[in-house]
């Protein structure tokens, strides 16, 4: 589509302004059609960026630049007029300064390239809970991924034509092409020139220099969480880094569960989990983001604003996540996976025989003797949610689904037991606020470092985290006795030999079942300093071959270990500044008292 046909004034002006600044060779407005997707893929193949996978219909492999493999949190900015509004968990630069810096980078940055205008909807098109975004990008890889991850197309353009507002999301890979020069297969800028910037006061996103993941697919973390969380606070709802699933008991009672775990800590896996327990059923609603509003019934209703999954490939197999494996059988995009000799994607943990030869994610020959992994640990698949065999029939219901249970959690090799329940909403907010997890390869930087990641939102909260905690407390007051129950899980506790104590994956259904039965008031619980624990025998472990000492270790709460965490929790909460809600300070005092 020609940009001259755009009727929305704000959009037309913005396209002209960006084109004048970035100076692309041409401007193209996307219509979201299959033809457009195929045409774009065709060009990506011709240019050497995409490899068609002979073994997987309609599927393609991309290899990124080795420097551009994950979100760059150090280069992600939240730009508000006062530093205090961004708080201490965000990198802050004043809007004027940041815009000046970025404008000089954007100047002429699309030379030699096409500027794509991608109109997209987060949430079902036209639903009152949905938001429209328009991403301008010079990356055709971004276009094809946005086609899958969001709802792109003419229907969105019709809404815009009728004057609907949108969130402008500007993206450039930051690699202008000199005339006549051949392009590289993954253009991007050096890390120190990358900026993933958010201006929540004016609902604006500016991203420069990276072509990968949340840095570049701006509907996801940028609009879907950072901008949306700031809107949600202003408007009285929640935008969270959460999976959403429906669990149905053998008696047919439905429970809706929303879970916040940090990046690469198990959301996609839990979202698609199929219970190992007879008679229980799980369906997927979303795997990464939940937008939740209080409905006319006074309950919190969640929608998944995304249209697809951008999932971690390594570790995904028919043993761990068969539903994901079926979801990506065709029409999928793979990034930074390895390539098999017969033309399929491969990654560590996919199971089956180890191939004798592969092309690794850097395009080099790989054999089992190779020292490095064949796939990057943050290799990803992109696939439409509609392809998921257990997608819930209500996943696009504009009313959302009523949430019964919130789960927080993280990756902790020690200290934190398999499951505990918050004493109250306030205590649940304390658990969310103080949750900690070992870092993963979803972020550029060191892996395995323990860090506080409140509500799994540290990298995604679009305002001061103290105000975010207060917002959760306020939402709890509004919800009253209709508030979901809050639990905390850790699938990742290890024994002395470094092996996971808990089998995880489909066996996590046992923990969810306990939660459901707690919600129904069918089971009691045991008080501990950190929260309520399952009574002996209440957690259904039937058919599992766990040794009694392992079960004890898995469920154990060692007061000395928790006491040792207190200085860090105290220092962390103090580091968040003076706006920390009193309720959390008193929760900390109560916790210290309970530890004795
Ligand atoms: P993002 O997409 O980065 O937000 O990650 P995510 O939270 O969706 O994590 P995902 O489900 O993709 O899991 C990340 C890694 O953890 C994968 O390698 C999984 O195989 C592994 N994993 C997920 N669930 C479990 C579990 O229950 N037990 C164990 N041991 N590993 C798990
Ligand atoms: C995450 O890092 O939490 C992801 C992947 O879900 S990204 O698209 O990079 O945000
Ligand atoms: Mn995520």
XYZ file of C-alpha atoms and ligand atoms in Angstrom:
639
model
C 0.000 0.000 0.000
C 1.128 3.520 -0.787
C 1.638 5.872 2.148
C -0.277 8.572 0.263
C -3.447 6.519 0.892
C -3.147 6.847 4.686
C -6.123 8.867 5.945
C -5.211 9.141 9.632
C -3.666 12.614 9.987
C -1.380 11.801 12.911
C -0.137 8.699 11.074
C 0.347 10.468 7.774
C 2.314 13.247 9.443
C 4.415 10.801 11.429
C 5.286 8.737 8.335
C 6.363 11.895 6.509
C 8.385 13.124 9.465
C 10.191 9.801 9.951
C 10.848 9.428 6.221
C 12.378 12.926 6.127
C 14.621 12.036 9.073
C 15.619 8.459 8.176
C 15.654 8.982 4.373
C 14.725 5.478 3.195
C 14.805 4.675 -0.533
C 11.099 3.852 -0.386
C 8.151 3.695 1.985
C 5.771 0.732 2.078
C 2.629 0.396 4.186
C 1.983 -3.233 5.153
C -1.401 -4.867 4.560
C -0.731 -7.981 6.664
C -1.649 -10.372 3.836
C -0.209 -13.808 3.207
C 1.035 -12.553 -0.175
C 2.936 -9.792 1.559
C 4.468 -12.259 4.021
C 5.536 -14.583 1.204
C 6.931 -11.734 -0.874
C 8.936 -10.486 2.090
C 10.255 -13.982 2.850
C 11.151 -14.358 -0.835
C 13.311 -11.258 -0.639
C 14.889 -12.388 2.620
C 15.798 -15.718 0.998
C 17.183 -14.006 -2.105
C 19.279 -11.685 0.070
C 20.691 -14.596 2.068
C 19.016 -13.750 5.393
C 16.489 -16.605 5.453
C 17.010 -20.301 4.800
C 13.874 -22.264 3.872
C 13.588 -25.471 5.929
C 12.952 -28.393 3.561
C 11.725 -30.568 6.418
C 9.245 -28.026 7.810
C 6.584 -26.612 5.525
C 6.482 -22.838 5.329
C 9.309 -22.458 7.821
C 12.528 -20.461 7.703
C 15.746 -20.130 9.635
C 17.489 -16.839 10.370
C 20.905 -16.300 11.935
C 21.459 -13.021 13.709
C 24.657 -11.088 14.019
C 26.600 -12.709 16.918
C 26.322 -9.441 18.868
C 22.556 -9.197 18.464
C 21.126 -12.228 20.238
C 18.850 -10.945 23.011
C 17.308 -7.954 24.696
C 19.858 -5.366 25.808
C 18.706 -4.145 29.222
C 21.694 -1.842 29.657
C 20.668 -0.052 26.481
C 16.937 0.064 27.325
C 15.737 3.447 28.531
C 12.699 4.906 30.181
C 12.507 8.584 29.469
C 10.154 10.569 31.682
C 10.300 14.256 32.506
C 11.481 13.511 36.058
C 13.916 10.751 36.980
C 11.731 9.866 39.924
C 8.866 8.935 37.610
C 11.075 6.235 36.072
C 12.339 5.052 39.448
C 15.466 3.140 40.320
C 14.874 -0.007 38.250
C 14.953 1.812 34.916
C 17.755 3.481 32.985
C 16.680 7.090 32.767
C 17.690 9.807 30.340
C 15.801 13.103 30.070
C 13.518 13.126 27.009
C 15.159 16.110 25.291
C 18.639 14.732 25.663
C 17.655 11.231 24.556
C 15.724 12.518 21.569
C 18.624 14.702 20.478
C 21.016 11.756 20.674
C 18.664 9.424 18.869
C 17.684 11.911 16.189
C 21.310 12.183 15.176
C 21.442 8.401 14.905
C 18.171 8.235 12.976
C 19.393 10.902 10.547
C 19.740 9.073 7.214
C 19.771 5.668 8.944
C 17.430 4.014 6.433
C 19.382 4.983 3.328
C 19.416 2.145 0.836
C 16.511 0.461 2.612
C 12.729 0.290 2.503
C 10.833 1.841 5.374
C 7.968 -0.456 6.356
C 4.901 0.926 8.095
C 3.283 -1.861 10.131
C -0.181 -1.118 11.559
C -0.938 -3.657 14.297
C -3.403 -4.391 17.044
C -2.466 -5.741 20.442
C -5.540 -7.745 21.364
C -8.444 -8.683 19.105
C -9.064 -5.961 16.514
C -11.735 -3.564 17.710
C -11.999 -4.973 21.249
C -12.320 -2.269 23.925
C -9.291 -3.672 25.749
C -7.063 -3.684 22.623
C -4.522 -1.041 21.664
C -3.328 -0.078 18.225
C 0.320 0.438 17.458
C 2.137 1.344 14.284
C 5.696 0.161 13.963
C 7.912 1.836 11.416
C 10.877 -0.431 10.731
C 13.568 -0.881 8.105
C 13.788 -4.617 8.858
C 11.790 -7.078 6.726
C 12.580 -9.699 9.405
C 10.647 -7.521 11.845
C 7.753 -7.305 9.378
C 7.364 -11.082 9.047
C 7.674 -11.607 12.791
C 5.148 -8.855 13.515
C 2.757 -10.581 11.079
C 2.810 -13.584 13.409
C 3.181 -11.929 16.814
C 0.511 -9.251 16.374
C -2.584 -8.670 14.268
C -1.293 -6.692 11.305
C -3.324 -5.375 8.448
C -6.035 -3.529 6.663
C -8.612 -3.943 9.417
C -6.295 -2.017 11.717
C -5.774 0.563 8.982
C -9.571 0.956 8.718
C -9.722 1.796 12.430
C -6.869 4.265 11.968
C -8.633 5.773 8.944
C -11.625 6.384 11.174
C -9.364 8.423 13.437
C -8.483 5.884 16.121
C -5.311 6.747 18.060
C -2.180 4.590 18.025
C 1.176 4.179 19.742
C 4.001 5.145 17.364
C 6.877 2.642 17.570
C 9.902 3.661 15.527
C 12.535 1.041 14.812
C 15.697 0.988 12.759
C 18.425 -1.619 12.626
C 20.788 1.329 12.457
C 22.751 0.212 9.417
C 22.306 2.477 6.397
C 23.363 0.906 3.120
C 25.745 2.903 1.004
C 24.764 2.989 -2.636
C 25.676 -0.163 -4.500
C 26.902 -1.915 -1.335
C 25.720 -5.474 -0.725
C 23.762 -5.887 2.494
C 24.862 -8.209 5.285
C 22.450 -10.977 6.255
C 21.665 -9.398 9.667
C 22.231 -5.651 9.737
C 22.482 -4.023 13.166
C 24.538 -1.424 15.032
C 27.246 -2.066 17.655
C 25.852 -2.577 21.165
C 26.987 0.805 22.447
C 24.988 2.541 19.726
C 21.761 0.645 20.514
C 18.934 2.494 22.223
C 15.610 0.897 23.129
C 13.779 3.976 24.368
C 10.361 4.562 25.840
C 8.531 7.818 26.399
C 5.510 6.678 28.439
C 4.230 10.231 29.003
C 3.608 10.551 25.288
C 3.035 6.841 24.468
C 6.034 6.671 22.175
C 8.751 4.095 21.470
C 12.057 4.699 19.688
C 14.345 1.752 19.065
C 17.662 1.846 17.257
C 20.437 -0.565 16.450
C 19.108 -4.075 17.171
C 17.007 -6.362 14.985
C 16.271 -9.032 17.576
C 13.479 -10.005 19.908
C 12.012 -7.480 22.305
C 14.475 -4.859 21.066
C 12.839 -4.845 17.658
C 9.393 -6.494 17.816
C 7.984 -3.438 19.513
C 4.453 -4.698 20.121
C 5.800 -7.076 22.721
C 7.797 -5.657 25.627
C 7.836 -2.032 24.476
C 4.153 -1.390 23.799
C 2.702 -4.528 25.446
C 4.449 -3.974 28.776
C 6.431 -0.748 29.186
C 3.956 1.643 27.562
C 0.923 -0.460 28.534
C 1.920 -0.730 32.208
C 2.135 3.060 32.423
C -1.275 3.375 30.720
C -2.650 0.678 33.016
C -1.605 2.574 36.095
C -3.183 5.771 34.809
C -6.392 3.955 33.861
C -6.661 1.444 36.720
C -5.813 -1.903 35.149
C -2.793 -4.236 34.922
C -0.316 -5.028 32.123
C 1.858 -7.915 33.277
C 4.647 -10.243 32.128
C 2.385 -13.257 32.605
C 1.233 -16.431 30.934
C -2.461 -17.222 31.176
C -3.961 -20.709 31.157
C -7.270 -22.411 31.855
C -7.193 -25.536 33.988
C -10.275 -27.733 34.160
C -10.808 -30.267 36.941
C -12.187 -33.765 36.344
C -15.536 -32.391 37.609
C -15.453 -29.710 34.916
C -14.718 -26.708 37.146
C -12.578 -24.107 35.352
C -9.725 -22.182 36.957
C -7.848 -19.394 35.227
C -4.239 -19.015 36.233
C -1.845 -16.162 35.422
C 1.845 -16.596 36.153
C 4.765 -14.155 36.161
C 8.219 -15.695 35.831
C 11.253 -13.796 34.531
C 12.469 -14.285 30.973
C 13.377 -17.888 30.147
C 11.972 -19.173 33.450
C 9.091 -21.273 32.201
C 6.075 -19.208 31.085
C 5.720 -20.718 27.600
C 6.176 -24.198 29.018
C 3.563 -23.733 31.726
C 1.185 -21.980 29.338
C 1.134 -25.072 27.084
C 1.524 -27.659 29.826
C -0.542 -30.828 29.570
C -1.263 -32.278 33.017
C 0.195 -35.632 33.931
C -2.791 -36.059 36.269
C -5.757 -38.081 35.039
C -8.869 -36.098 34.261
C -7.294 -32.637 34.514
C -7.080 -30.517 31.393
C -5.113 -27.369 30.528
C -5.613 -24.921 27.675
C -3.363 -22.058 26.661
C -4.527 -18.441 26.525
C -1.194 -16.630 26.386
C 2.467 -17.282 27.126
C 4.084 -13.905 27.863
C 1.810 -10.917 28.418
C -1.519 -10.442 30.167
C -3.649 -7.301 30.178
C -6.200 -7.404 32.971
C -9.178 -5.247 33.865
C -11.780 -5.479 36.579
C -15.007 -6.608 34.916
C -18.638 -5.828 35.751
C -18.584 -8.918 37.996
C -15.861 -7.299 40.116
C -13.311 -9.930 39.092
C -10.057 -9.442 37.244
C -10.353 -10.462 33.574
C -7.291 -11.191 31.447
C -6.618 -11.085 27.743
C -3.485 -12.044 25.852
C -2.681 -9.052 23.645
C -0.347 -11.055 21.418
C -1.133 -13.177 18.376
C 1.737 -15.649 18.516
C 4.567 -17.127 20.512
C 8.177 -15.986 20.455
C 9.442 -18.933 22.443
C 12.799 -20.178 23.698
C 13.844 -23.107 21.467
C 16.580 -24.797 23.562
C 15.067 -27.297 25.966
C 11.880 -27.596 23.905
C 11.173 -31.223 22.970
C 8.383 -33.765 22.700
C 9.305 -34.814 26.242
C 9.205 -31.346 27.796
C 6.729 -29.365 25.696
C 5.032 -31.511 23.039
C 2.416 -28.818 22.440
C 5.069 -26.286 21.440
C 6.621 -28.912 19.175
C 3.257 -29.378 17.444
C 2.677 -25.628 17.280
C 5.917 -25.149 15.311
C 5.535 -28.076 12.918
C 4.939 -25.662 10.065
C 4.732 -21.956 9.265
C 7.308 -21.071 11.873
C 10.305 -18.774 11.940
C 13.429 -19.980 13.722
C 16.162 -17.597 14.783
C 19.627 -18.700 15.892
C 18.774 -22.393 15.855
C 21.165 -24.842 14.183
C 20.446 -26.309 10.732
C 20.431 -30.064 10.086
C 21.825 -31.557 6.885
C 18.339 -32.560 5.749
C 17.015 -29.038 6.220
C 15.440 -28.767 9.629
C 15.948 -26.609 12.703
C 17.814 -28.136 15.646
C 18.701 -27.062 19.171
C 20.145 -28.396 22.402
C 17.546 -30.369 24.323
C 15.369 -31.190 21.300
C 16.050 -34.868 22.099
C 16.475 -37.687 19.629
C 19.802 -38.778 18.176
C 22.586 -36.248 18.223
C 23.201 -35.296 14.590
C 26.655 -36.138 13.253
C 26.776 -32.779 11.521
C 25.002 -29.444 11.735
C 25.469 -25.855 10.698
C 25.561 -23.917 13.947
C 23.846 -20.607 14.666
C 26.917 -18.747 13.465
C 26.823 -20.590 10.139
C 29.801 -22.831 10.900
C 30.114 -26.608 10.660
C 29.289 -28.320 13.926
C 29.893 -31.903 15.062
C 29.336 -33.538 18.454
C 33.013 -32.808 19.163
C 32.447 -29.066 18.841
C 33.009 -27.169 22.050
C 30.196 -24.661 21.611
C 26.429 -25.140 21.490
C 25.001 -25.532 17.997
C 22.025 -23.283 18.777
C 22.305 -20.055 20.723
C 20.791 -20.531 24.220
C 18.343 -17.703 23.403
C 17.417 -19.169 19.998
C 13.724 -18.619 19.411
C 10.764 -19.835 17.393
C 7.966 -17.597 16.158
C 4.595 -19.248 15.525
C 0.963 -18.181 15.434
C -1.087 -18.859 18.563
C -3.841 -20.230 16.312
C -1.503 -23.134 15.449
C -1.327 -24.234 19.076
C -3.313 -27.482 19.450
C -4.457 -26.541 22.960
C -5.261 -22.893 22.354
C -8.342 -22.108 24.449
C -11.520 -21.376 22.526
C -11.840 -18.192 24.584
C -8.328 -16.893 23.907
C -9.649 -14.089 21.718
C -12.714 -13.344 23.825
C -12.680 -9.560 24.245
C -14.099 -9.977 27.769
C -11.028 -11.967 28.780
C -11.071 -14.785 31.313
C -11.607 -14.303 35.091
C -8.374 -14.940 36.999
C -8.542 -17.209 40.076
C -4.845 -17.637 40.768
C -1.676 -15.579 40.432
C 1.671 -17.325 40.478
C 5.011 -15.636 40.961
C 8.264 -17.482 40.696
C 11.736 -17.672 39.392
C 14.783 -19.796 38.894
C 16.397 -20.576 42.227
C 18.823 -23.481 42.603
C 18.368 -23.343 46.377
C 16.455 -21.829 49.318
C 13.000 -21.423 47.701
C 10.625 -24.398 48.015
C 8.501 -25.872 45.227
C 5.394 -23.947 46.264
C 4.052 -21.636 48.936
C 0.939 -19.544 49.262
C 0.717 -15.917 50.354
C -1.084 -15.222 53.636
C -2.971 -12.335 52.046
C -2.992 -10.044 48.996
C -0.554 -7.668 50.736
C 1.768 -10.536 51.528
C 1.438 -11.692 47.906
C 2.505 -8.246 46.741
C 5.491 -8.534 49.093
C 6.370 -11.919 47.542
C 6.095 -10.430 44.053
C 8.089 -7.345 45.012
C 10.969 -9.299 46.525
C 11.125 -12.195 44.087
C 14.570 -13.070 42.833
C 15.794 -15.218 39.992
C 19.001 -16.339 38.329
C 19.611 -14.425 35.095
C 19.235 -16.253 31.772
C 20.406 -15.814 28.195
C 17.202 -13.938 27.298
C 19.224 -10.836 28.208
C 22.678 -9.917 26.961
C 24.999 -10.220 29.960
C 26.070 -12.739 32.582
C 23.923 -15.849 33.081
C 23.147 -17.375 36.485
C 23.483 -14.238 38.620
C 20.819 -13.961 41.286
C 18.950 -10.698 41.009
C 15.706 -9.253 42.347
C 13.170 -9.118 39.558
C 9.952 -7.838 41.106
C 6.867 -9.404 39.516
C 9.216 -10.475 36.629
C 8.754 -6.826 35.578
C 12.155 -5.338 36.408
C 12.996 -4.835 32.722
C 9.428 -4.007 31.686
C 7.813 -1.670 34.201
C 7.141 1.653 32.474
C 7.189 3.764 35.654
C 8.551 3.901 39.204
C 8.456 0.364 40.616
C 7.374 1.686 44.027
C 4.296 3.196 42.398
C 3.797 -0.142 40.649
C 3.749 -1.938 44.024
C 1.247 0.648 45.260
C -0.846 0.094 42.143
C -0.999 -3.628 42.938
C -1.991 -2.869 46.535
C -4.719 -0.531 45.298
C -5.983 -3.112 42.806
C -6.191 -5.579 45.708
C -8.335 -3.146 47.675
C -10.633 -2.673 44.697
C -10.920 -6.428 44.156
C -11.583 -7.189 47.839
C -12.704 -10.767 48.334
C -12.747 -11.269 44.562
C -8.975 -10.921 44.370
C -7.123 -13.954 43.012
C -5.138 -16.018 45.505
C -1.385 -15.554 45.209
C 1.195 -18.369 45.145
C 4.943 -18.594 44.645
C 6.682 -21.489 42.864
C 10.195 -22.656 42.092
C 10.564 -25.509 39.598
C 14.340 -25.151 39.620
C 15.613 -26.194 43.067
C 18.647 -28.471 42.768
C 20.197 -31.230 44.869
C 23.866 -31.343 45.902
C 24.778 -32.883 42.556
C 23.280 -29.950 40.709
C 20.299 -31.962 39.403
C 16.788 -30.524 39.432
C 14.870 -32.013 42.366
C 11.495 -31.571 40.662
C 10.650 -33.203 37.294
C 8.829 -30.048 36.150
C 6.891 -29.601 32.900
C 3.696 -31.728 32.878
C 4.300 -32.649 36.524
C 3.836 -28.985 37.418
C 0.120 -29.782 37.086
C 0.369 -31.353 40.542
C 1.270 -27.990 42.006
C -1.505 -26.248 40.066
C -3.991 -28.833 41.285
C -3.026 -28.073 44.887
C -3.592 -24.379 44.186
C -7.032 -25.059 42.696
C -7.998 -27.127 45.708
C -6.796 -24.366 48.007
C -8.933 -21.870 46.065
C -11.928 -24.125 46.634
C -11.130 -24.358 50.338
C -10.848 -28.144 50.080
C -7.399 -28.337 51.657
C -5.702 -26.905 54.706
C -2.149 -25.606 54.786
C 0.832 -25.433 57.071
C 2.100 -22.084 58.271
C 5.764 -21.286 57.705
C 7.660 -17.984 57.964
C 7.548 -17.506 54.188
C 3.919 -18.472 53.635
C 1.526 -21.409 53.614
C 2.835 -24.824 52.599
C 0.989 -27.983 51.525
C 0.085 -30.334 54.357
C 1.806 -33.696 54.257
C 0.114 -35.784 51.573
C -1.940 -32.931 50.069
C 0.353 -32.386 47.096
C -0.578 -35.207 44.717
C 2.683 -37.071 44.066
C 1.017 -40.336 42.986
C 2.947 -42.197 40.329
C 6.076 -40.071 40.720
C 9.311 -41.717 41.686
C 10.660 -39.067 44.015
C 12.607 -40.247 47.034
C 11.217 -39.067 50.402
C 14.440 -37.125 51.186
C 14.177 -35.345 47.823
C 10.549 -34.427 48.523
C 11.551 -33.085 51.935
C 14.364 -31.055 50.404
C 12.066 -29.729 47.672
C 9.490 -28.509 50.184
C 11.869 -27.436 52.930
C 11.984 -23.922 54.343
C 15.224 -23.314 56.192
C 14.807 -20.292 58.449
C 18.589 -19.777 58.591
C 18.826 -19.614 54.793
C 15.959 -17.119 54.661
C 17.451 -15.037 57.449
C 20.593 -14.852 55.383
C 18.508 -13.304 52.577
C 17.093 -10.538 54.756
C 19.982 -8.081 54.381
C 19.717 -8.361 50.621
C 15.925 -7.923 50.639
C 16.277 -4.925 52.958
C 19.005 -3.370 50.840
C 17.006 -3.990 47.699
C 13.798 -2.404 48.990
C 15.801 0.539 50.339
C 17.488 0.956 46.955
C 14.076 1.535 45.370
C 13.789 4.909 47.023
C 11.447 6.802 49.279
C 8.213 5.933 47.513
C 8.189 2.340 48.770
C 4.685 1.712 50.182
C 4.488 1.474 53.983
C 2.610 -1.804 53.572
C 5.719 -3.421 52.107
C 7.880 -2.106 54.931
C 5.501 -3.615 57.459
C 5.391 -6.856 55.451
C 9.176 -7.007 55.720
C 9.028 -6.384 59.491
C 6.421 -9.155 59.870
C 8.574 -11.505 57.819
C 11.640 -10.839 59.969
C 9.535 -11.426 63.069
C 8.204 -14.731 61.739
C 11.748 -15.883 61.033
C 12.453 -15.330 64.732
P 10.541 -15.787 27.821
O 9.973 -16.113 26.495
O 11.966 -15.348 27.759
O 9.706 -14.833 28.607
O 10.678 -17.181 28.649
P 9.591 -18.134 29.353
O 9.334 -17.647 30.732
O 8.427 -18.332 28.476
O 10.417 -19.497 29.515
P 10.240 -20.894 28.747
O 8.937 -21.569 29.059
O 10.560 -20.688 27.325
O 11.384 -21.749 29.441
C 12.740 -21.386 29.399
C 13.618 -22.583 29.657
O 13.283 -23.188 30.903
C 13.460 -23.668 28.593
O 14.733 -24.173 28.260
C 12.634 -24.713 29.283
O 12.898 -26.020 28.800
C 13.010 -24.571 30.748
N 11.867 -24.944 31.624
C 10.592 -24.522 31.533
N 9.805 -25.108 32.463
C 10.607 -25.924 33.168
C 10.375 -26.820 34.273
O 9.264 -26.981 34.784
N 11.479 -27.482 34.749
C 12.725 -27.320 34.195
N 13.726 -28.016 34.714
N 12.962 -26.505 33.142
C 11.922 -25.815 32.644
C 11.641 -12.103 27.304
O 12.851 -11.815 27.275
O 10.952 -12.032 28.346
C 10.979 -12.585 26.082
C 11.712 -12.519 24.827
O 9.830 -12.971 26.129
S 11.741 -10.912 24.189
O 10.921 -10.890 22.988
O 13.108 -10.594 23.871
O 11.220 -9.983 25.160
Mn 9.005 -12.876 28.206
